[in-house]
Amino acid sequence: MNSFHVIAGHGETNVYPSVRKIGFSDLRAALAAGFDDFRAMPSHLLFLAVVYIIIGAFLYPSTSGENAAPLLFPVLAGYALIGPFVAIGLYEVSRRREQGLPHSWRNAFDVLRSPAIPSILAVGLLLMIIFLLWLATAQALYQAQFGVWAPQSYRHFINQLISTPAGHRLIALGVSIGFVYAVATFSIGVISFPLMLDRDVGAAIAVYTSIKAVLISPVVMAAWGLIVAASIVIGVATLFVGLAILTPILGHATWHLYRRVILPD
């Protein structure tokens, strides 16, 4: 029975939320609302962002060997793959503020007491599996072009990429295959986590609804994905300091985007 709850939610029958087509004005409104949440509650959101940055910082050495240059970009890109799950605490803060409930940084961890936490963990595990598959794919692509030997240094690896035919093939294949992984994980996670937190619909219905939302508004959702990707690039370029601001804003904005995508009960 518990496994059924994880998959299908708390109800005896499956209830599929209604999805509406959104426009670019919805993106602007979601970002504005996300910034408003961040401005109203910056102290504890920065605390949460620091936690997420620590997770990202440890993610890199924990998934690579002594010389991890070939996996540097895949790991950083993978941060975006698991981002929707990592930001679950931010969704909870936005939800509580929206409902007029207490919303200190401690309340963000109330998500751990949510009846939907098994479903949330199930989808989070799915994203983690995809992330690990992406890393394995990236490693296989590198070895197919350059062999099993790791580059001597990051500078040597970059020179390989930009000055050799094998490097050009690696870039083309990595970007193409990575795009497929990115679309898959984005479609799975963009709406599913806020939906499970809000309605406890179960993992299967949440993933289905999230994919449906992307298919209904593909151009707008693609723009949202580009915004998230650009924010991560900026955050990494500032040695992860930018993520302390951009992560909570995007997390809150994702909650408000969910509210605009999914029609009320």
CSV table of C-alpha atoms in Angstrom, one decimal:
chain,number,residue,atom,x,y,z
A,1,MET,CA,0.0,0.0,0.0
A,2,ASN,CA,2.8,2.4,0.8
A,3,SER,CA,4.5,1.7,-2.5
A,4,PHE,CA,1.1,2.5,-4.2
A,5,HIS,CA,1.0,5.8,-2.4
A,6,VAL,CA,4.5,6.7,-3.6
A,7,ILE,CA,3.5,6.0,-7.2
A,8,ALA,CA,-0.1,7.2,-7.3
A,9,GLY,CA,-0.6,9.6,-4.4
A,10,HIS,CA,-2.9,9.4,-1.4
A,11,GLY,CA,-6.2,9.1,-3.2
A,12,GLU,CA,-8.0,5.8,-4.2
A,13,THR,CA,-8.2,7.0,-7.8
A,14,ASN,CA,-5.8,8.8,-10.0
A,15,VAL,CA,-6.5,12.5,-10.3
A,16,TYR,CA,-4.6,14.3,-13.0
A,17,PRO,CA,-4.1,18.1,-12.4
A,18,SER,CA,-5.3,20.4,-15.2
A,19,VAL,CA,-2.4,22.0,-17.1
A,20,ARG,CA,-2.7,25.4,-18.8
A,21,LYS,CA,-0.6,26.9,-21.6
A,22,ILE,CA,1.7,29.7,-20.4
A,23,GLY,CA,3.4,32.6,-22.1
A,24,PHE,CA,6.5,34.7,-21.6
A,25,SER,CA,4.5,37.0,-19.3
A,26,ASP,CA,4.1,34.1,-16.9
A,27,LEU,CA,7.9,33.7,-16.8
A,28,ARG,CA,8.4,37.3,-16.0
A,29,ALA,CA,5.7,37.2,-13.3
A,30,ALA,CA,7.2,34.0,-11.8
A,31,LEU,CA,10.7,35.6,-11.7
A,32,ALA,CA,9.4,38.8,-10.2
A,33,ALA,CA,7.5,36.7,-7.5
A,34,GLY,CA,10.6,34.7,-6.9
A,35,PHE,CA,12.7,37.8,-6.4
A,36,ASP,CA,10.1,39.2,-4.0
A,37,ASP,CA,10.2,36.0,-1.9
A,38,PHE,CA,14.0,36.3,-1.8
A,39,ARG,CA,13.9,40.0,-0.9
A,40,ALA,CA,11.4,39.3,1.9
A,41,MET,CA,13.3,36.4,3.4
A,42,PRO,CA,17.0,36.8,2.4
A,43,SER,CA,18.7,35.6,5.5
A,44,HIS,CA,17.5,32.1,5.8
A,45,LEU,CA,17.4,31.6,2.0
A,46,LEU,CA,21.1,32.5,1.9
A,47,PHE,CA,21.6,29.9,4.5
A,48,LEU,CA,19.8,27.3,2.4
A,49,ALA,CA,21.8,28.5,-0.7
A,50,VAL,CA,25.1,27.9,1.2
A,51,VAL,CA,23.9,24.4,2.0
A,52,TYR,CA,23.2,23.8,-1.7
A,53,ILE,CA,26.6,25.3,-2.7
A,54,ILE,CA,28.3,22.9,-0.3
A,55,ILE,CA,26.4,20.0,-1.9
A,56,GLY,CA,27.6,21.1,-5.3
A,57,ALA,CA,31.1,21.6,-4.1
A,58,PHE,CA,31.3,18.1,-2.7
A,59,LEU,CA,29.5,16.7,-5.8
A,60,TYR,CA,32.5,17.3,-8.0
A,61,PRO,CA,35.3,15.5,-6.1
A,62,SER,CA,32.9,12.7,-5.1
A,63,THR,CA,32.2,11.8,-8.7
A,64,SER,CA,35.6,12.0,-10.2
A,65,GLY,CA,39.1,10.5,-9.9
A,66,GLU,CA,42.4,12.1,-9.3
A,67,ASN,CA,42.4,14.0,-12.6
A,68,ALA,CA,38.8,15.0,-13.3
A,69,ALA,CA,39.2,17.4,-16.2
A,70,PRO,CA,37.1,15.3,-18.6
A,71,LEU,CA,34.2,15.3,-16.1
A,72,LEU,CA,34.4,18.9,-15.0
A,73,PHE,CA,31.8,20.1,-17.5
A,74,PRO,CA,29.5,17.1,-17.1
A,75,VAL,CA,29.5,17.4,-13.3
A,76,LEU,CA,28.7,21.1,-13.5
A,77,ALA,CA,26.0,20.4,-16.1
A,78,GLY,CA,24.7,17.7,-13.8
A,79,TYR,CA,24.1,20.3,-11.1
A,80,ALA,CA,21.3,21.5,-13.3
A,81,LEU,CA,19.9,18.0,-13.7
A,82,ILE,CA,19.4,17.5,-9.9
A,83,GLY,CA,18.6,21.2,-9.2
A,84,PRO,CA,14.8,20.8,-9.0
A,85,PHE,CA,15.2,18.2,-6.2
A,86,VAL,CA,17.9,20.2,-4.4
A,87,ALA,CA,15.6,23.2,-4.3
A,88,ILE,CA,12.7,21.4,-2.6
A,89,GLY,CA,13.2,23.4,0.6
A,90,LEU,CA,12.8,26.6,-1.2
A,91,TYR,CA,9.5,25.5,-2.6
A,92,GLU,CA,8.3,24.8,0.9
A,93,VAL,CA,9.3,28.3,2.0
A,94,SER,CA,7.3,29.8,-0.9
A,95,ARG,CA,4.3,27.6,-0.2
A,96,ARG,CA,4.3,28.6,3.5
A,97,ARG,CA,4.6,32.3,2.7
A,98,GLU,CA,1.9,32.1,0.2
A,99,GLN,CA,-0.5,30.5,2.7
A,100,GLY,CA,0.5,33.0,5.5
A,101,LEU,CA,2.2,30.3,7.6
A,102,PRO,CA,5.5,30.8,9.5
A,103,HIS,CA,8.4,30.7,7.1
A,104,SER,CA,11.7,31.0,8.8
A,105,TRP,CA,14.6,28.9,7.6
A,106,ARG,CA,13.7,26.2,10.1
A,107,ASN,CA,10.3,25.8,8.4
A,108,ALA,CA,12.0,25.0,5.1
A,109,PHE,CA,12.9,21.6,6.6
A,110,ASP,CA,9.3,20.9,7.4
A,111,VAL,CA,9.3,19.4,3.9
A,112,LEU,CA,10.8,16.4,5.6
A,113,ARG,CA,7.5,15.8,7.4
A,114,SER,CA,5.4,16.1,4.2
A,115,PRO,CA,3.3,13.1,3.4
A,116,ALA,CA,4.6,13.4,-0.1
A,117,ILE,CA,8.3,12.9,0.9
A,118,PRO,CA,8.4,9.3,-0.3
A,119,SER,CA,7.2,10.3,-3.7
A,120,ILE,CA,9.6,13.3,-3.7
A,121,LEU,CA,12.5,11.0,-2.9
A,122,ALA,CA,11.5,8.5,-5.6
A,123,VAL,CA,11.6,11.2,-8.3
A,124,GLY,CA,14.8,12.6,-6.8
A,125,LEU,CA,16.3,9.1,-7.0
A,126,LEU,CA,15.3,8.9,-10.7
A,127,LEU,CA,17.1,12.2,-11.4
A,128,MET,CA,20.2,11.0,-9.5
A,129,ILE,CA,20.2,7.8,-11.6
A,130,ILE,CA,20.0,9.9,-14.8
A,131,PHE,CA,22.8,12.1,-13.5
A,132,LEU,CA,25.0,9.1,-12.9
A,133,LEU,CA,24.2,7.7,-16.4
A,134,TRP,CA,25.2,11.1,-17.8
A,135,LEU,CA,28.5,11.0,-16.1
A,136,ALA,CA,29.1,7.4,-17.3
A,137,THR,CA,28.2,8.6,-20.8
A,138,ALA,CA,30.5,11.5,-20.6
A,139,GLN,CA,33.4,9.3,-19.5
A,140,ALA,CA,32.7,6.8,-22.3
A,141,LEU,CA,32.7,9.6,-24.8
A,142,TYR,CA,36.0,10.9,-23.6
A,143,GLN,CA,37.6,7.5,-23.7
A,144,ALA,CA,36.3,6.8,-27.1
A,145,GLN,CA,38.1,9.8,-28.5
A,146,PHE,CA,41.3,10.0,-26.3
A,147,GLY,CA,41.6,6.6,-24.7
A,148,VAL,CA,41.6,5.6,-21.1
A,149,TRP,CA,44.5,7.9,-20.1
A,150,ALA,CA,43.5,11.1,-18.3
A,151,PRO,CA,44.9,14.4,-19.5
A,152,GLN,CA,48.0,15.8,-17.8
A,153,SER,CA,46.3,18.9,-16.6
A,154,TYR,CA,43.2,21.1,-17.2
A,155,ARG,CA,45.2,23.2,-19.7
A,156,HIS,CA,46.2,20.1,-21.6
A,157,PHE,CA,42.6,19.0,-21.7
A,158,ILE,CA,41.4,22.3,-23.0
A,159,ASN,CA,44.1,22.3,-25.7
A,160,GLN,CA,42.9,18.8,-26.7
A,161,LEU,CA,39.3,20.0,-27.0
A,162,ILE,CA,40.0,23.1,-29.1
A,163,SER,CA,42.9,22.0,-31.3
A,164,THR,CA,42.3,18.4,-32.2
A,165,PRO,CA,39.7,16.7,-34.4
A,166,ALA,CA,39.0,14.3,-31.5
A,167,GLY,CA,38.3,17.2,-29.3
A,168,HIS,CA,35.9,18.7,-31.8
A,169,ARG,CA,34.1,15.4,-32.0
A,170,LEU,CA,33.9,15.2,-28.3
A,171,ILE,CA,32.4,18.7,-28.0
A,172,ALA,CA,29.8,17.9,-30.7
A,173,LEU,CA,28.8,14.5,-29.3
A,174,GLY,CA,28.8,15.8,-25.7
A,175,VAL,CA,26.6,18.7,-26.4
A,176,SER,CA,24.2,16.7,-28.5
A,177,ILE,CA,23.9,13.8,-26.1
A,178,GLY,CA,23.9,16.2,-23.1
A,179,PHE,CA,21.0,18.1,-24.6
A,180,VAL,CA,18.9,14.9,-24.7
A,181,TYR,CA,19.7,14.2,-21.0
A,182,ALA,CA,18.9,17.9,-20.2
A,183,VAL,CA,15.5,17.8,-21.9
A,184,ALA,CA,14.6,14.6,-20.2
A,185,THR,CA,15.5,15.7,-16.7
A,186,PHE,CA,14.0,19.1,-17.2
A,187,SER,CA,10.7,17.7,-18.4
A,188,ILE,CA,10.6,15.3,-15.4
A,189,GLY,CA,11.5,17.8,-12.7
A,190,VAL,CA,10.3,21.3,-13.7
A,191,ILE,CA,6.8,20.9,-12.2
A,192,SER,CA,6.8,17.5,-10.5
A,193,PHE,CA,8.4,18.5,-7.2
A,194,PRO,CA,6.2,21.5,-6.4
A,195,LEU,CA,3.2,19.5,-7.5
A,196,MET,CA,4.0,16.6,-5.1
A,197,LEU,CA,4.7,19.0,-2.3
A,198,ASP,CA,1.4,20.9,-2.9
A,199,ARG,CA,-1.0,18.0,-3.6
A,200,ASP,CA,0.7,14.7,-2.9
A,201,VAL,CA,-0.4,13.2,-6.2
A,202,GLY,CA,2.3,10.6,-6.3
A,203,ALA,CA,5.5,10.2,-8.4
A,204,ALA,CA,3.9,8.9,-11.6
A,205,ILE,CA,1.2,11.5,-11.9
A,206,ALA,CA,3.7,14.3,-11.0
A,207,VAL,CA,6.2,13.2,-13.7
A,208,TYR,CA,3.4,12.8,-16.2
A,209,THR,CA,2.0,16.2,-15.5
A,210,SER,CA,5.4,17.9,-15.6
A,211,ILE,CA,6.1,16.3,-19.0
A,212,LYS,CA,2.7,17.4,-20.2
A,213,ALA,CA,3.3,21.0,-19.1
A,214,VAL,CA,6.5,21.1,-21.2
A,215,LEU,CA,4.7,19.6,-24.2
A,216,ILE,CA,1.9,22.1,-23.9
A,217,SER,CA,4.2,25.2,-23.7
A,218,PRO,CA,7.5,24.0,-25.3
A,219,VAL,CA,8.9,27.4,-26.3
A,220,VAL,CA,8.2,29.1,-23.0
A,221,MET,CA,9.5,26.1,-21.1
A,222,ALA,CA,12.6,26.0,-23.2
A,223,ALA,CA,13.2,29.7,-22.4
A,224,TRP,CA,12.8,28.8,-18.7
A,225,GLY,CA,15.4,26.1,-19.1
A,226,LEU,CA,17.8,28.5,-20.7
A,227,ILE,CA,17.3,31.0,-17.9
A,228,VAL,CA,18.2,28.2,-15.4
A,229,ALA,CA,21.2,27.2,-17.4
A,230,ALA,CA,22.5,30.8,-17.8
A,231,SER,CA,22.1,31.3,-14.0
A,232,ILE,CA,24.2,28.2,-13.3
A,233,VAL,CA,26.9,29.4,-15.7
A,234,ILE,CA,26.9,32.8,-13.9
A,235,GLY,CA,27.0,31.1,-10.5
A,236,VAL,CA,29.9,28.9,-11.5
A,237,ALA,CA,31.8,31.8,-13.2
A,238,THR,CA,31.6,33.6,-9.9
A,239,LEU,CA,33.1,30.6,-8.0
A,240,PHE,CA,29.7,29.5,-6.8
A,241,VAL,CA,29.1,32.8,-5.0
A,242,GLY,CA,26.4,33.9,-7.5
A,243,LEU,CA,24.5,30.7,-6.7
A,244,ALA,CA,23.9,32.1,-3.2
A,245,ILE,CA,21.5,34.7,-4.8
A,246,LEU,CA,20.4,33.0,-8.0
A,247,THR,CA,19.6,29.6,-6.5
A,248,PRO,CA,16.9,30.9,-4.1
A,249,ILE,CA,15.4,33.3,-6.6
A,250,LEU,CA,15.1,30.5,-9.2
A,251,GLY,CA,13.8,28.1,-6.5
A,252,HIS,CA,11.0,30.5,-5.5
A,253,ALA,CA,10.3,31.4,-9.1
A,254,THR,CA,9.8,27.7,-9.9
A,255,TRP,CA,7.1,27.5,-7.3
A,256,HIS,CA,5.3,30.5,-8.7
A,257,LEU,CA,5.8,29.1,-12.2
A,258,TYR,CA,4.1,25.9,-11.0
A,259,ARG,CA,1.2,28.0,-9.7
A,260,ARG,CA,0.7,29.4,-13.2
A,261,VAL,CA,1.1,26.1,-15.0
A,262,ILE,CA,-1.3,24.0,-12.9
A,263,LEU,CA,-4.9,25.1,-12.5
A,264,PRO,CA,-6.3,25.2,-9.0
A,265,ASP,CA,-8.4,22.3,-7.8
